[in-house]
mmCIF file of C-alpha atoms and ligand atoms in Angstrom:
data_model
loop_
_atom_site.group_PDB
_atom_site.id
_atom_site.type_symbol
_atom_site.label_atom_id
_atom_site.label_comp_id
_atom_site.label_asym_id
_atom_site.label_seq_id
_atom_site.Cartn_x
_atom_site.Cartn_y
_atom_site.Cartn_z
ATOM 1 C CA MET A 11 49.080 206.487 151.079
ATOM 2 C CA SER A 12 48.361 204.094 153.919
ATOM 3 C CA TYR A 13 45.258 204.314 156.099
ATOM 4 C CA LYS A 14 45.069 203.856 159.855
ATOM 5 C CA ARG A 15 41.852 201.909 159.538
ATOM 6 C CA ASN A 16 40.479 199.050 157.505
ATOM 7 C CA PRO A 17 38.861 199.736 154.134
ATOM 8 C CA ARG A 18 35.133 200.227 154.623
ATOM 9 C CA ILE A 19 32.801 198.618 152.085
ATOM 10 C CA LEU A 20 29.066 199.254 151.938
ATOM 11 C CA VAL A 21 27.226 196.237 150.515
ATOM 12 C CA PHE A 22 23.624 197.083 149.689
ATOM 13 C CA ASP A 23 20.552 195.009 148.776
ATOM 14 C CA SER A 24 16.800 194.993 149.327
ATOM 15 C CA GLY A 25 17.064 192.027 151.682
ATOM 16 C CA VAL A 26 19.496 189.299 152.677
ATOM 17 C CA GLY A 27 20.507 188.311 149.127
ATOM 18 C CA GLY A 28 23.557 190.559 149.080
ATOM 19 C CA LEU A 29 25.016 188.448 151.890
ATOM 20 C CA SER A 30 25.967 185.964 149.145
ATOM 21 C CA ILE A 31 28.145 188.746 147.702
ATOM 22 C CA ALA A 32 29.428 189.876 151.119
ATOM 23 C CA GLN A 33 30.587 186.295 151.716
ATOM 24 C CA GLU A 34 32.713 186.328 148.555
ATOM 25 C CA ILE A 35 34.183 189.730 149.454
ATOM 26 C CA GLN A 36 35.107 188.406 152.921
ATOM 27 C CA ARG A 37 36.652 185.303 151.358
ATOM 28 C CA LEU A 38 38.838 187.195 148.886
ATOM 29 C CA HIS A 39 39.531 190.272 151.021
ATOM 30 C CA PRO A 40 39.527 189.466 154.714
ATOM 31 C CA GLY A 41 40.360 192.433 156.890
ATOM 32 C CA CYS A 42 37.842 194.881 155.410
ATOM 33 C CA ASP A 43 35.049 196.424 157.476
ATOM 34 C CA LEU A 44 31.739 195.500 155.892
ATOM 35 C CA ILE A 45 28.550 197.435 156.354
ATOM 36 C CA TYR A 46 25.781 195.205 155.071
ATOM 37 C CA ALA A 47 22.660 197.259 154.404
ATOM 38 C CA SER A 48 19.280 195.700 153.738
ATOM 39 C CA ASP A 49 16.463 198.000 152.648
ATOM 40 C CA ASN A 50 13.946 195.766 154.368
ATOM 41 C CA ALA A 51 11.515 198.705 154.642
ATOM 42 C CA ALA A 52 11.064 198.609 150.855
ATOM 43 C CA PHE A 53 11.665 194.884 150.224
ATOM 44 C CA PRO A 54 11.128 193.404 147.638
ATOM 45 C CA TYR A 55 12.625 195.373 144.753
ATOM 46 C CA GLY A 56 11.818 192.800 142.055
ATOM 47 C CA THR A 57 8.195 193.839 141.678
ATOM 48 C CA LYS A 58 8.723 197.626 141.839
ATOM 49 C CA GLY A 59 8.295 200.108 139.010
ATOM 50 C CA GLU A 60 11.398 201.766 137.586
ATOM 51 C CA THR A 61 10.789 205.373 138.684
ATOM 52 C CA GLU A 62 9.906 204.264 142.191
ATOM 53 C CA LEU A 63 12.998 202.066 142.486
ATOM 54 C CA ILE A 64 15.465 204.704 141.247
ATOM 55 C CA ALA A 65 14.061 207.205 143.774
ATOM 56 C CA ARG A 66 14.164 204.669 146.600
ATOM 57 C CA VAL A 67 17.737 203.555 145.959
ATOM 58 C CA ASP A 68 18.855 207.176 145.748
ATOM 59 C CA LEU A 69 17.170 208.047 149.047
ATOM 60 C CA VAL A 70 18.480 205.015 150.940
ATOM 61 C CA LEU A 71 22.050 205.389 149.689
ATOM 62 C CA ARG A 72 22.115 209.089 150.601
ATOM 63 C CA ARG A 73 20.971 208.277 154.097
ATOM 64 C CA LEU A 74 23.354 205.349 154.562
ATOM 65 C CA LEU A 75 26.423 207.105 153.170
ATOM 66 C CA ASP A 76 25.701 210.272 155.196
ATOM 67 C CA GLU A 77 25.718 208.276 158.406
ATOM 68 C CA HIS A 78 28.309 205.680 157.413
ATOM 69 C CA PRO A 79 30.784 206.986 154.845
ATOM 70 C CA ALA A 80 32.363 204.139 152.896
ATOM 71 C CA ASP A 81 35.333 203.750 150.552
ATOM 72 C CA ILE A 82 33.571 201.457 148.085
ATOM 73 C CA LEU A 83 29.884 200.839 147.399
ATOM 74 C CA VAL A 84 28.652 197.462 146.157
ATOM 75 C CA ILE A 85 25.079 197.369 144.878
ATOM 76 C CA ALA A 86 24.609 193.673 145.636
ATOM 77 C CA CYS A 87 21.320 193.458 143.808
ATOM 78 C CA ASN A 88 20.773 192.668 140.130
ATOM 79 C CA THR A 89 17.337 194.280 140.167
ATOM 80 C CA ALA A 90 18.754 197.596 141.390
ATOM 81 C CA SER A 91 22.033 197.494 139.460
ATOM 82 C CA THR A 92 20.499 196.783 136.038
ATOM 83 C CA LEU A 93 18.387 199.913 136.482
ATOM 84 C CA THR A 94 20.100 202.413 138.745
ATOM 85 C CA LEU A 95 23.851 202.079 138.094
ATOM 86 C CA PRO A 96 24.174 205.092 135.725
ATOM 87 C CA HIS A 97 22.244 207.271 138.201
ATOM 88 C CA VAL A 98 24.212 206.098 141.236
ATOM 89 C CA ARG A 99 27.578 206.517 139.482
ATOM 90 C CA ARG A 100 26.599 210.031 138.419
ATOM 91 C CA CYS A 101 25.267 211.132 141.804
ATOM 92 C CA PHE A 102 27.595 209.534 144.379
ATOM 93 C CA ASP A 103 31.246 210.321 144.727
ATOM 94 C CA LEU A 104 32.785 206.903 145.433
ATOM 95 C CA PRO A 105 33.625 203.791 143.405
ATOM 96 C CA VAL A 106 30.451 201.826 142.700
ATOM 97 C CA VAL A 107 30.503 198.109 141.915
ATOM 98 C CA GLY A 108 27.245 196.803 140.480
ATOM 99 C CA VAL A 109 26.038 193.204 140.359
ATOM 100 C CA VAL A 110 24.570 192.284 136.978
ATOM 101 C CA PRO A 111 23.510 188.902 135.504
ATOM 102 C CA ALA A 112 26.496 186.620 134.795
ATOM 103 C CA ILE A 113 25.321 185.907 131.248
ATOM 104 C CA LYS A 114 28.760 186.254 129.667
ATOM 105 C CA PRO A 115 30.527 183.581 131.805
ATOM 106 C CA ALA A 116 27.469 181.310 131.600
ATOM 107 C CA ALA A 117 27.435 181.443 127.801
ATOM 108 C CA ARG A 118 31.153 180.679 127.848
ATOM 109 C CA VAL A 119 30.901 177.555 130.054
ATOM 110 C CA SER A 120 27.775 176.118 128.443
ATOM 111 C CA HIS A 121 28.455 173.228 126.057
ATOM 112 C CA SER A 122 24.861 172.731 124.925
ATOM 113 C CA LYS A 123 24.352 176.495 124.414
ATOM 114 C CA VAL A 124 21.034 176.286 126.209
ATOM 115 C CA ILE A 125 21.146 178.393 129.362
ATOM 116 C CA GLY A 126 18.572 179.368 131.949
ATOM 117 C CA LEU A 127 18.246 182.864 133.368
ATOM 118 C CA LEU A 128 16.764 182.857 136.865
ATOM 119 C CA ALA A 129 16.046 186.349 138.201
ATOM 120 C CA THR A 130 13.366 188.620 139.571
ATOM 121 C CA PRO A 131 10.466 189.518 137.246
ATOM 122 C CA ALA A 132 12.019 192.996 136.847
ATOM 123 C CA THR A 133 15.540 191.822 135.976
ATOM 124 C CA VAL A 134 14.514 189.392 133.210
ATOM 125 C CA VAL A 135 12.896 192.186 131.184
ATOM 126 C CA ARG A 136 15.406 195.009 131.818
ATOM 127 C CA PRO A 137 16.945 196.481 128.644
ATOM 128 C CA TYR A 138 20.327 196.044 130.390
ATOM 129 C CA THR A 139 19.746 192.277 130.687
ATOM 130 C CA LEU A 140 18.445 191.955 127.120
ATOM 131 C CA GLN A 141 21.548 193.772 125.895
ATOM 132 C CA LEU A 142 23.812 191.355 127.816
ATOM 133 C CA MET A 143 22.016 188.467 126.100
ATOM 134 C CA GLU A 144 22.458 190.060 122.689
ATOM 135 C CA ASP A 145 26.131 190.911 123.290
ATOM 136 C CA TYR A 146 27.322 187.697 124.954
ATOM 137 C CA ALA A 147 24.771 184.927 124.407
ATOM 138 C CA ALA A 148 23.700 185.445 120.808
ATOM 139 C CA ASP A 149 24.752 181.831 120.072
ATOM 140 C CA CYS A 150 22.661 180.464 122.972
ATOM 141 C CA THR A 151 19.018 179.715 123.597
ATOM 142 C CA VAL A 152 18.254 181.594 126.810
ATOM 143 C CA ILE A 153 15.283 180.420 128.877
ATOM 144 C CA PRO A 154 14.265 183.319 131.148
ATOM 145 C CA VAL A 155 12.382 182.653 134.392
ATOM 146 C CA GLY A 156 11.423 185.709 136.425
ATOM 147 C CA ASN A 157 10.163 184.776 139.866
ATOM 148 C CA ALA A 158 9.531 186.803 143.000
ATOM 149 C CA GLU A 159 8.548 183.885 145.237
ATOM 150 C CA LEU A 160 12.024 182.363 145.081
ATOM 151 C CA VAL A 161 13.335 185.547 146.697
ATOM 152 C CA GLN A 162 10.913 184.993 149.588
ATOM 153 C CA LEU A 163 12.036 181.366 149.962
ATOM 154 C CA ALA A 164 15.660 182.521 150.252
ATOM 155 C CA GLU A 165 14.702 185.129 152.859
ATOM 156 C CA ALA A 166 12.833 182.468 154.829
ATOM 157 C CA LYS A 167 15.706 179.992 154.591
ATOM 158 C CA LEU A 168 18.055 182.445 156.285
ATOM 159 C CA ARG A 169 15.469 182.714 159.051
ATOM 160 C CA GLY A 170 15.566 178.955 159.535
ATOM 161 C CA VAL A 171 12.595 177.911 157.376
ATOM 162 C CA ILE A 172 13.242 174.899 155.129
ATOM 163 C CA PRO A 173 12.175 175.718 151.538
ATOM 164 C CA ASP A 174 9.002 173.959 150.412
ATOM 165 C CA GLN A 175 9.983 171.348 147.789
ATOM 166 C CA ARG A 176 6.677 171.546 145.923
ATOM 167 C CA ARG A 177 6.963 175.327 145.583
ATOM 168 C CA LEU A 178 10.504 175.000 144.282
ATOM 169 C CA LYS A 179 9.436 172.402 141.749
ATOM 170 C CA SER A 180 6.655 174.585 140.426
ATOM 171 C CA ILE A 181 8.877 177.713 140.301
ATOM 172 C CA LEU A 182 11.470 175.822 138.239
ATOM 173 C CA ALA A 183 8.904 174.056 136.013
ATOM 174 C CA PRO A 184 9.255 176.571 133.121
ATOM 175 C CA PHE A 185 12.795 175.245 132.567
ATOM 176 C CA ALA A 186 11.610 171.626 132.342
ATOM 177 C CA ASN A 187 8.625 172.584 130.180
ATOM 178 C CA HIS A 188 10.628 174.560 127.636
ATOM 179 C CA PRO A 189 11.131 172.707 124.314
ATOM 180 C CA GLN A 190 14.936 173.027 124.782
ATOM 181 C CA GLY A 191 14.794 172.499 128.557
ATOM 182 C CA ARG A 192 16.329 169.019 128.505
ATOM 183 C CA ARG A 193 19.479 170.390 126.891
ATOM 184 C CA MET A 194 19.942 173.193 129.449
ATOM 185 C CA ASP A 195 23.336 172.692 131.148
ATOM 186 C CA THR A 196 23.838 176.100 132.819
ATOM 187 C CA VAL A 197 21.648 178.475 134.834
ATOM 188 C CA VAL A 198 22.551 182.076 135.625
ATOM 189 C CA LEU A 199 21.593 182.951 139.199
ATOM 190 C CA ALA A 200 20.777 186.564 138.337
ATOM 191 C CA CYS A 201 19.428 187.524 141.738
ATOM 192 C CA THR A 202 21.767 187.688 144.720
ATOM 193 C CA HIS A 203 19.216 185.821 146.835
ATOM 194 C CA PHE A 204 19.495 182.678 144.728
ATOM 195 C CA PRO A 205 23.010 181.484 145.639
ATOM 196 C CA LEU A 206 21.572 181.125 149.160
ATOM 197 C CA LEU A 207 19.397 178.341 147.680
ATOM 198 C CA ARG A 208 22.200 176.697 145.703
ATOM 199 C CA ALA A 209 21.808 173.251 147.308
ATOM 200 C CA GLU A 210 18.036 173.202 146.784
ATOM 201 C CA LEU A 211 18.329 174.421 143.179
ATOM 202 C CA THR A 212 20.894 171.738 142.368
ATOM 203 C CA GLN A 213 18.629 169.125 143.911
ATOM 204 C CA HIS A 214 15.816 170.115 141.542
ATOM 205 C CA LEU A 215 17.739 170.981 138.384
ATOM 206 C CA GLY A 216 20.214 168.109 138.666
ATOM 207 C CA PRO A 217 23.959 168.055 139.265
ATOM 208 C CA HIS A 218 24.642 168.312 135.510
ATOM 209 C CA VAL A 219 23.352 171.909 135.506
ATOM 210 C CA ALA A 220 26.071 174.444 136.405
ATOM 211 C CA LEU A 221 24.834 177.354 138.509
ATOM 212 C CA VAL A 222 26.691 180.546 137.656
ATOM 213 C CA ASP A 223 26.575 183.694 139.766
ATOM 214 C CA SER A 224 28.496 186.970 139.922
ATOM 215 C CA GLY A 225 29.855 186.706 143.493
ATOM 216 C CA GLU A 226 33.499 185.976 142.810
ATOM 217 C CA ALA A 227 33.734 188.438 139.907
ATOM 218 C CA ILE A 228 32.316 191.157 142.145
ATOM 219 C CA ALA A 229 34.816 190.376 144.901
ATOM 220 C CA ARG A 230 37.622 190.626 142.326
ATOM 221 C CA ARG A 231 36.269 194.000 141.186
ATOM 222 C CA VAL A 232 36.336 195.147 144.815
ATOM 223 C CA GLY A 233 39.976 194.014 144.861
ATOM 224 C CA HIS A 234 40.662 196.231 141.866
ATOM 225 C CA TRP A 235 39.332 199.256 143.766
ATOM 226 C CA LEU A 236 41.187 198.381 146.977
ATOM 227 C CA HIS A 237 44.362 198.346 144.921
ATOM 228 C CA THR A 238 43.546 201.510 142.941
ATOM 229 C CA LEU A 239 42.688 203.443 146.100
ATOM 230 C CA THR A 240 45.738 201.926 147.894
ATOM 231 C CA LEU A 241 43.501 200.753 150.712
ATOM 232 C CA GLU A 242 45.060 198.169 152.954
ATOM 233 C CA PRO A 243 42.892 195.492 154.606
ATOM 234 C CA GLY A 244 43.745 194.040 158.002
ATOM 235 C CA ILE A 245 44.920 197.187 159.820
ATOM 236 C CA GLN A 246 42.586 196.285 162.703
ATOM 237 C CA ALA A 247 40.275 193.379 163.557
ATOM 238 C CA PRO A 248 37.382 193.698 161.074
ATOM 239 C CA ARG A 249 34.140 195.238 162.268
ATOM 240 C CA ASN A 250 31.096 194.060 160.342
ATOM 241 C CA VAL A 251 27.709 195.668 160.879
ATOM 242 C CA ALA A 252 24.350 194.591 159.462
ATOM 243 C CA MET A 253 21.964 197.518 158.962
ATOM 244 C CA PHE A 254 18.262 197.579 158.280
ATOM 245 C CA THR A 255 16.063 200.444 157.129
ATOM 246 C CA LEU A 256 13.175 199.202 159.264
ATOM 247 C CA ARG A 257 13.371 198.027 162.842
ATOM 248 C CA SER A 258 11.303 194.854 163.020
ATOM 249 C CA GLY A 259 11.106 191.835 165.301
ATOM 250 C CA ASP A 260 11.829 189.700 162.285
ATOM 251 C CA ILE A 261 15.484 190.840 162.351
ATOM 252 C CA ASP A 262 16.043 188.745 165.500
ATOM 253 C CA THR A 263 15.298 185.573 163.554
ATOM 254 C CA LEU A 264 18.148 186.481 161.212
ATOM 255 C CA ALA A 265 20.684 186.944 163.989
ATOM 256 C CA PRO A 266 22.123 183.375 163.879
ATOM 257 C CA ALA A 267 22.662 183.499 160.095
ATOM 258 C CA LEU A 268 24.177 186.982 160.353
ATOM 259 C CA ALA A 269 26.505 185.861 163.138
ATOM 260 C CA ASP A 270 27.580 182.853 161.027
ATOM 261 C CA LEU A 271 28.635 185.303 158.336
ATOM 262 C CA GLY A 272 30.568 187.448 160.803
ATOM 263 C CA PHE A 273 27.933 190.143 161.343
ATOM 264 C CA ASN A 274 27.627 190.290 165.109
ATOM 265 C CA GLU A 275 26.516 193.890 165.262
ATOM 266 C CA VAL A 276 23.032 194.888 164.082
ATOM 267 C CA ALA A 277 21.826 198.467 163.658
ATOM 268 C CA THR A 278 18.881 200.345 162.176
ATOM 269 C CA VAL A 279 18.921 203.379 159.891
ATOM 270 C CA PRO A 280 15.240 204.223 159.427
ATOM 271 C CA VAL A 281 14.451 205.374 155.877
HETATM 272 N N1 DGL B 329 18.491 190.447 145.629
HETATM 273 C C1 DGL B 329 17.882 191.206 144.586
HETATM 274 C C2 DGL B 329 18.498 190.902 143.238
HETATM 275 O O1 DGL B 329 19.653 190.544 143.147
HETATM 276 C C3 DGL B 329 16.377 191.261 144.451
HETATM 277 C C4 DGL B 329 15.448 190.797 145.482
HETATM 278 C C5 DGL B 329 14.148 191.587 145.517
HETATM 279 O O2 DGL B 329 13.227 191.340 144.726
HETATM 280 O O3 DGL B 329 14.102 192.497 146.344
HETATM 281 O O4 DGL B 329 17.868 191.049 142.226
#
């Protein structure tokens, strides 16, 4: 069956981190309409309790999908995916692609078998994450660093603020201070905000440390669903909209970065 419109993909995160995923989807599948939704009213997710977060994600997705029906939903947030995926898949009637820590590919590429796990404080302790480590990185030493401030630095960077080098150094210090830290050759960027700081992270960790994220794998998974649903990109010129759950003046400071990523339209869905 062929559609008379582009496939519509809802990419959802607490803040701007999911733009790192949206970028990969645009790269692999140009010609889709992307709705990028940031739940800025409830940002950040990484310090929220589990019951609160499940309820929030449910509420926001209901609201967004009611107003903007989509063909595919991408939960572009490790913190939300590692907790809410079973609930969302059970309660929403569309294909759901979740973003979870790229521990399996990281363990595969690491030669030293010492890998870092950089995520929000919530993601590093999720049973889902611990299970990934047990299943795919049992032969590795995993150094977990859960940090909420790094998320804020990524948000600020997209608003034009240069990340503070001293803060970065102190956030990453647990890697250097770990007894196996010198042997670490791979770090999993297990928060979608962190690829936005790739250059700064490489500067501090060194070029010998590979930074592994889930972006490309997620875009390929989206491709699987486009194919399965026989959705055809490129029917019309793509229309990309950035949505926020809270109207705030701060959104204006994001406009240049959003425009760079092809999001020229900005809207608010108050939740
Ligand atoms: N971008 C989200 C993630 O991938 C979390 C950011 C937050 O704490 O809200 O985990």
